[in-house]
């Protein structure tokens, strides 16, 4: 793909007018359903809410040209503006990705979601600080042909956010099918920062996919995939393989989203230039930071600044460099020795879930037989697959070296405005231990496992459940700590002994002790709903601990960026992370979970309850 992607709406609409039309919509506001406490919400517009921007968003099956030959069947979002700024919806041409939704801080927004899919469905606004009823909790999933109305005021700082499904136990399959899109928030303060704009401010959505011989998507989350996460055989950028872009000899702003199900990228420039980071999940940093490379996990966003003025006539590649220590030691051993991934899959056993349940239940809420020819039945649909072992054999291994995108510096800049990198970007108010109510006793987020199922705080997902350690008074700020409890001890809620943070644990369910720990010890991208957080401390893994995790840590540690506001963080095996998180303004249930989507669908997800 060599065509420029221009965020200015006029060009995009011209390029995309044929393929991005809004799917036929049903009634905008169905019969009201009264909401009880933490129950199902009302689903029609609120008479006393007066939106500045109103959007109709449709999720529906479609087709798109991804590879040469037959078009690929996908699920995707389309949208139109009903009221307000017509630039609030910016389609990206020739892709399955949903349109960019563009808001300003302080705007009142109403989004009416129409489910035209053959499955239950709900959408989450990742990183947005919104009321519980507007957060896309899976308890609010709607049936086919139903409608859900979101209403919220944009309270976020200017930054790059995104939207995607959050349907219980099928988020991975639904996102993999194509359901994802970016959200850009603007505010007056950021508009004063002299950064590249317009055609020099570009999104880069990173994903990986596997296709069959007819160009249809293949997916599975059974067996070893449930434990490791899905890894594809092709890297896509903005929905395109072999992404190539002709750029001008000037500076650019790249808004990078890792939209992959489980792949972690170690971003680096092929010409040896440092990675310059100007923004994180929660918007611009106070000042730019540089890294030799950048680690970006699923769900994370980073804003990068790159100057191509010294690269005229050259091709500069964005690559993912080699690393290790991210995956379980058993996976690393097979990959680095050249062993068969299929053989490793056989050692890892039959799946993830309570009592191996995932191995038998298949792909719940699949794409109605869209993806391939061989199928696995589920109560809501069917997904095409060639089987988890064959998919494991075909994937690009986690931690290997590959090219993500090619930038050919062949054009003259139309403008030289905002060429220089500002020394300061914008103020970033800092939270400190003086602000928290629990400086000496952080609330835990304990990563563990029960057999082959990953857990958080010793528990699998409960739709409305929350432990006392997961309950927070509204308008308080808390210190929290993410840590790993693999390696022989597991948290078991109220059924075991006390852990170091006052939750319960037991020695049961290891199913092989050390061997199980070797399979389960891996990185987890932990995402917290409800508002941003700030990282205040990382404690690296101990040498010799977690089966070599300290050695692998050396290959990734220089690419971690803890400055700025985050909503997702890579928690390396054996690492401890302390963070400060506000629980302000909104009461209700807000999720926290692993953003390896196969782990999330395997119930590595819990609720915060804000009261």
Tab-separated table of C-alpha atoms in Angstrom, residues 323-545:
chain	number	residue	atom	x	y	z
A	323	UNK	CA	13.611	-10.719	22.228
A	324	UNK	CA	12.888	-13.526	24.647
A	325	UNK	CA	11.593	-14.064	28.163
A	326	UNK	CA	8.054	-13.038	27.204
A	327	UNK	CA	6.606	-16.513	26.699
A	328	UNK	CA	6.693	-19.557	29.000
A	329	UNK	CA	10.148	-21.159	29.202
A	330	UNK	CA	8.853	-24.271	27.445
A	331	UNK	CA	7.861	-22.183	24.398
A	332	UNK	CA	11.176	-20.328	24.465
A	333	UNK	CA	13.089	-23.604	24.621
A	334	UNK	CA	11.356	-25.032	21.555
A	335	UNK	CA	11.597	-21.793	19.544
A	336	UNK	CA	15.268	-21.128	20.231
A	337	UNK	CA	16.279	-24.752	19.605
A	338	UNK	CA	14.318	-24.924	16.339
A	339	UNK	CA	11.938	-27.499	17.781
A	340	UNK	CA	8.412	-28.117	16.553
A	341	UNK	CA	5.714	-25.874	17.983
A	342	UNK	CA	3.303	-28.733	17.374
A	343	UNK	CA	5.374	-30.896	19.680
A	344	UNK	CA	5.321	-28.218	22.338
A	345	UNK	CA	1.560	-27.953	21.948
A	346	UNK	CA	1.220	-31.639	22.691
A	347	UNK	CA	3.194	-31.199	25.912
A	348	UNK	CA	1.044	-28.295	27.003
A	349	UNK	CA	-2.104	-30.349	27.011
A	350	UNK	CA	-5.725	-29.739	26.343
A	351	UNK	CA	-6.623	-26.169	26.934
A	352	UNK	CA	-7.455	-23.491	29.370
A	353	UNK	CA	-10.452	-23.046	31.591
A	354	UNK	CA	-11.839	-24.650	34.706
A	355	UNK	CA	-11.290	-28.375	34.433
A	356	UNK	CA	-10.135	-27.991	30.827
A	357	UNK	CA	-13.525	-26.586	29.889
A	358	UNK	CA	-12.255	-24.388	27.093
A	359	UNK	CA	-10.879	-27.383	25.285
A	360	UNK	CA	-14.361	-28.793	24.878
A	361	UNK	CA	-16.524	-25.730	24.431
A	362	UNK	CA	-15.022	-24.469	21.169
A	363	UNK	CA	-15.399	-20.946	19.874
A	364	UNK	CA	-18.469	-19.512	21.512
A	365	UNK	CA	-19.973	-16.672	19.535
A	366	UNK	CA	-18.120	-17.342	16.300
A	367	UNK	CA	-18.567	-15.809	12.886
A	368	UNK	CA	-21.351	-17.983	11.573
A	369	UNK	CA	-19.135	-20.267	9.503
A	370	UNK	CA	-17.319	-17.366	7.847
A	371	UNK	CA	-13.741	-18.255	8.648
A	372	UNK	CA	-12.513	-21.223	6.636
A	373	UNK	CA	-14.028	-24.598	5.948
A	374	UNK	CA	-13.295	-26.746	8.973
A	375	UNK	CA	-15.421	-25.676	11.904
A	376	UNK	CA	-15.771	-25.941	15.653
A	377	UNK	CA	-19.297	-25.643	16.959
A	378	UNK	CA	-20.300	-23.280	19.717
A	379	UNK	CA	-23.667	-22.232	21.128
A	380	UNK	CA	-23.642	-18.954	19.198
A	381	UNK	CA	-21.930	-19.833	15.970
A	382	UNK	CA	-19.042	-21.544	14.232
A	383	UNK	CA	-15.430	-20.571	13.553
A	384	UNK	CA	-13.202	-21.883	10.784
A	385	UNK	CA	-9.941	-23.508	11.846
A	386	UNK	CA	-7.307	-25.965	10.756
A	387	UNK	CA	-6.833	-26.969	14.378
A	388	UNK	CA	-4.722	-25.349	17.085
A	389	UNK	CA	-1.636	-27.474	16.424
A	390	UNK	CA	-1.548	-26.624	12.712
A	391	UNK	CA	-2.085	-22.938	13.499
A	392	UNK	CA	0.776	-23.103	15.999
A	393	UNK	CA	3.024	-24.518	13.280
A	394	UNK	CA	2.196	-21.635	10.891
A	395	UNK	CA	2.539	-18.587	13.113
A	396	UNK	CA	5.349	-16.017	13.292
A	397	UNK	CA	6.895	-16.899	16.660
A	398	UNK	CA	6.568	-14.435	19.499
A	399	UNK	CA	9.877	-12.616	19.918
A	400	UNK	CA	11.213	-13.181	16.395
A	401	UNK	CA	12.557	-10.489	14.051
A	402	UNK	CA	10.349	-9.214	11.206
A	403	UNK	CA	9.407	-6.113	9.243
A	404	UNK	CA	6.208	-4.313	10.206
A	405	UNK	CA	6.094	-1.401	7.731
A	406	UNK	CA	8.212	0.235	5.019
A	407	UNK	CA	8.468	4.006	4.615
A	408	UNK	CA	9.882	5.201	1.293
A	409	UNK	CA	11.122	8.774	1.576
A	410	UNK	CA	10.285	9.881	-1.955
A	411	UNK	CA	8.116	12.985	-1.645
A	412	UNK	CA	8.662	16.659	-1.070
A	413	UNK	CA	6.824	18.037	1.958
A	414	UNK	CA	3.826	20.201	1.163
A	415	UNK	CA	4.487	22.158	4.338
A	416	UNK	CA	7.381	22.457	6.752
A	417	UNK	CA	5.224	23.557	9.675
A	418	UNK	CA	5.981	21.940	13.035
A	419	UNK	CA	9.160	20.273	11.821
A	420	UNK	CA	11.178	20.509	15.024
A	421	UNK	CA	10.652	18.245	18.015
A	422	UNK	CA	9.461	20.398	20.939
A	423	UNK	CA	11.623	20.144	24.057
A	424	UNK	CA	8.455	20.359	26.157
A	425	UNK	CA	5.064	19.015	25.158
A	426	UNK	CA	2.430	19.751	27.802
A	427	UNK	CA	2.116	19.707	31.601
A	428	UNK	CA	1.479	16.272	33.087
A	429	UNK	CA	0.210	16.474	36.679
A	430	UNK	CA	1.815	13.721	38.737
A	431	UNK	CA	0.193	11.566	41.389
A	432	UNK	CA	2.323	10.556	44.379
A	433	UNK	CA	2.107	8.367	47.463
A	434	UNK	CA	0.916	11.455	49.346
A	435	UNK	CA	-2.285	11.293	47.282
A	436	UNK	CA	-3.230	7.670	48.019
A	437	UNK	CA	-5.293	6.348	50.912
A	438	UNK	CA	-3.197	3.184	51.330
A	439	UNK	CA	0.517	4.029	50.947
A	440	UNK	CA	1.641	1.107	53.126
A	441	UNK	CA	-0.738	-1.600	51.896
A	442	UNK	CA	-1.203	-1.648	48.117
A	443	UNK	CA	-4.247	-3.364	46.704
A	444	UNK	CA	-3.152	-6.545	44.888
A	445	UNK	CA	-3.507	-7.636	41.308
A	446	UNK	CA	-2.038	-11.111	41.695
A	447	UNK	CA	-1.399	-13.048	38.495
A	448	UNK	CA	-1.770	-16.745	39.179
A	449	UNK	CA	-3.188	-19.927	37.801
A	450	UNK	CA	-5.519	-22.736	38.752
A	451	UNK	CA	-4.252	-25.683	36.749
A	452	UNK	CA	-4.119	-24.418	33.178
A	453	UNK	CA	-6.346	-21.429	33.821
A	454	UNK	CA	-4.836	-18.018	34.477
A	455	UNK	CA	-6.431	-16.096	37.351
A	456	UNK	CA	-6.419	-12.635	38.881
A	457	UNK	CA	-6.440	-12.449	42.671
A	458	UNK	CA	-7.049	-16.187	42.718
A	459	UNK	CA	-10.340	-15.981	40.877
A	460	UNK	CA	-11.804	-16.538	37.443
A	461	UNK	CA	-14.309	-14.054	36.052
A	462	UNK	CA	-17.638	-13.479	37.765
A	463	UNK	CA	-20.065	-11.277	35.849
A	464	UNK	CA	-21.096	-9.218	38.878
A	465	UNK	CA	-18.717	-10.418	41.573
A	466	UNK	CA	-15.998	-8.399	43.301
A	467	UNK	CA	-13.854	-9.334	46.298
A	468	UNK	CA	-13.386	-6.920	49.217
A	469	UNK	CA	-9.870	-6.196	47.892
A	470	UNK	CA	-11.547	-5.267	44.572
A	471	UNK	CA	-13.983	-2.785	46.133
A	472	UNK	CA	-13.113	0.915	46.240
A	473	UNK	CA	-14.905	4.015	47.570
A	474	UNK	CA	-15.641	6.514	44.830
A	475	UNK	CA	-13.403	9.585	44.610
A	476	UNK	CA	-10.404	7.889	46.212
A	477	UNK	CA	-6.904	7.242	44.904
A	478	UNK	CA	-5.206	3.916	45.607
A	479	UNK	CA	-1.786	2.352	45.395
A	480	UNK	CA	-1.937	-0.999	43.595
A	481	UNK	CA	0.623	-3.705	42.915
A	482	UNK	CA	0.734	-6.201	40.053
A	483	UNK	CA	2.767	-9.319	40.771
A	484	UNK	CA	3.040	-12.983	39.794
A	485	UNK	CA	2.134	-15.849	42.089
A	486	UNK	CA	3.159	-18.706	39.790
A	487	UNK	CA	5.703	-21.263	40.840
A	488	UNK	CA	3.888	-23.420	43.366
A	489	UNK	CA	1.474	-21.119	45.158
A	490	UNK	CA	-1.884	-20.038	43.861
A	491	UNK	CA	-4.508	-17.724	45.212
A	492	UNK	CA	-7.803	-19.479	45.868
A	493	UNK	CA	-10.075	-16.767	47.148
A	494	UNK	CA	-11.572	-17.839	50.440
A	495	UNK	CA	-10.420	-21.469	50.229
A	496	UNK	CA	-6.743	-21.260	51.148
A	497	UNK	CA	-4.252	-19.519	53.426
A	498	UNK	CA	-3.499	-15.812	53.584
A	499	UNK	CA	-1.277	-14.334	50.869
A	500	UNK	CA	1.096	-11.440	51.429
A	501	UNK	CA	-1.644	-8.966	50.509
A	502	UNK	CA	-4.391	-10.491	52.601
A	503	UNK	CA	-6.071	-12.513	49.860
A	504	UNK	CA	-6.237	-16.292	49.993
A	505	UNK	CA	-4.078	-18.917	48.372
A	506	UNK	CA	-3.488	-22.646	48.312
A	507	UNK	CA	-1.136	-25.284	46.934
A	508	UNK	CA	-3.900	-27.094	45.073
A	509	UNK	CA	-4.344	-27.469	41.359
A	510	UNK	CA	-0.752	-27.221	40.181
A	511	UNK	CA	-1.103	-30.420	38.137
A	512	UNK	CA	2.639	-30.999	37.961
A	513	UNK	CA	4.219	-28.295	40.107
A	514	UNK	CA	7.408	-27.080	38.466
A	515	UNK	CA	6.388	-28.214	34.977
A	516	UNK	CA	3.147	-26.261	35.245
A	517	UNK	CA	5.011	-23.165	36.412
A	518	UNK	CA	7.304	-23.484	33.384
A	519	UNK	CA	4.257	-23.455	31.132
A	520	UNK	CA	2.410	-20.622	32.859
A	521	UNK	CA	5.198	-18.097	33.603
A	522	UNK	CA	4.844	-15.399	30.938
A	523	UNK	CA	4.144	-11.718	30.367
A	524	UNK	CA	0.610	-10.350	30.776
A	525	UNK	CA	-0.602	-6.988	29.415
A	526	UNK	CA	-2.874	-5.857	32.259
A	527	UNK	CA	-5.608	-3.352	31.367
A	528	UNK	CA	-7.566	-1.422	34.001
A	529	UNK	CA	-10.897	0.146	33.058
A	530	UNK	CA	-12.291	3.254	34.662
A	531	UNK	CA	-9.479	5.803	34.338
A	532	UNK	CA	-5.760	6.119	33.723
A	533	UNK	CA	-3.053	5.138	36.193
A	534	UNK	CA	0.560	6.147	36.781
A	535	UNK	CA	3.388	3.668	37.276
A	536	UNK	CA	5.531	4.580	40.281
A	537	UNK	CA	7.863	1.586	40.572
A	538	UNK	CA	9.003	-1.526	38.730
A	539	UNK	CA	10.898	-4.258	40.566
A	540	UNK	CA	12.712	-6.467	38.040
A	541	UNK	CA	12.596	-10.244	38.332
A	542	UNK	CA	15.234	-11.813	40.548
A	543	UNK	CA	18.177	-13.517	38.907
A	544	UNK	CA	17.405	-17.214	38.565
A	545	UNK	CA	13.745	-16.682	39.443
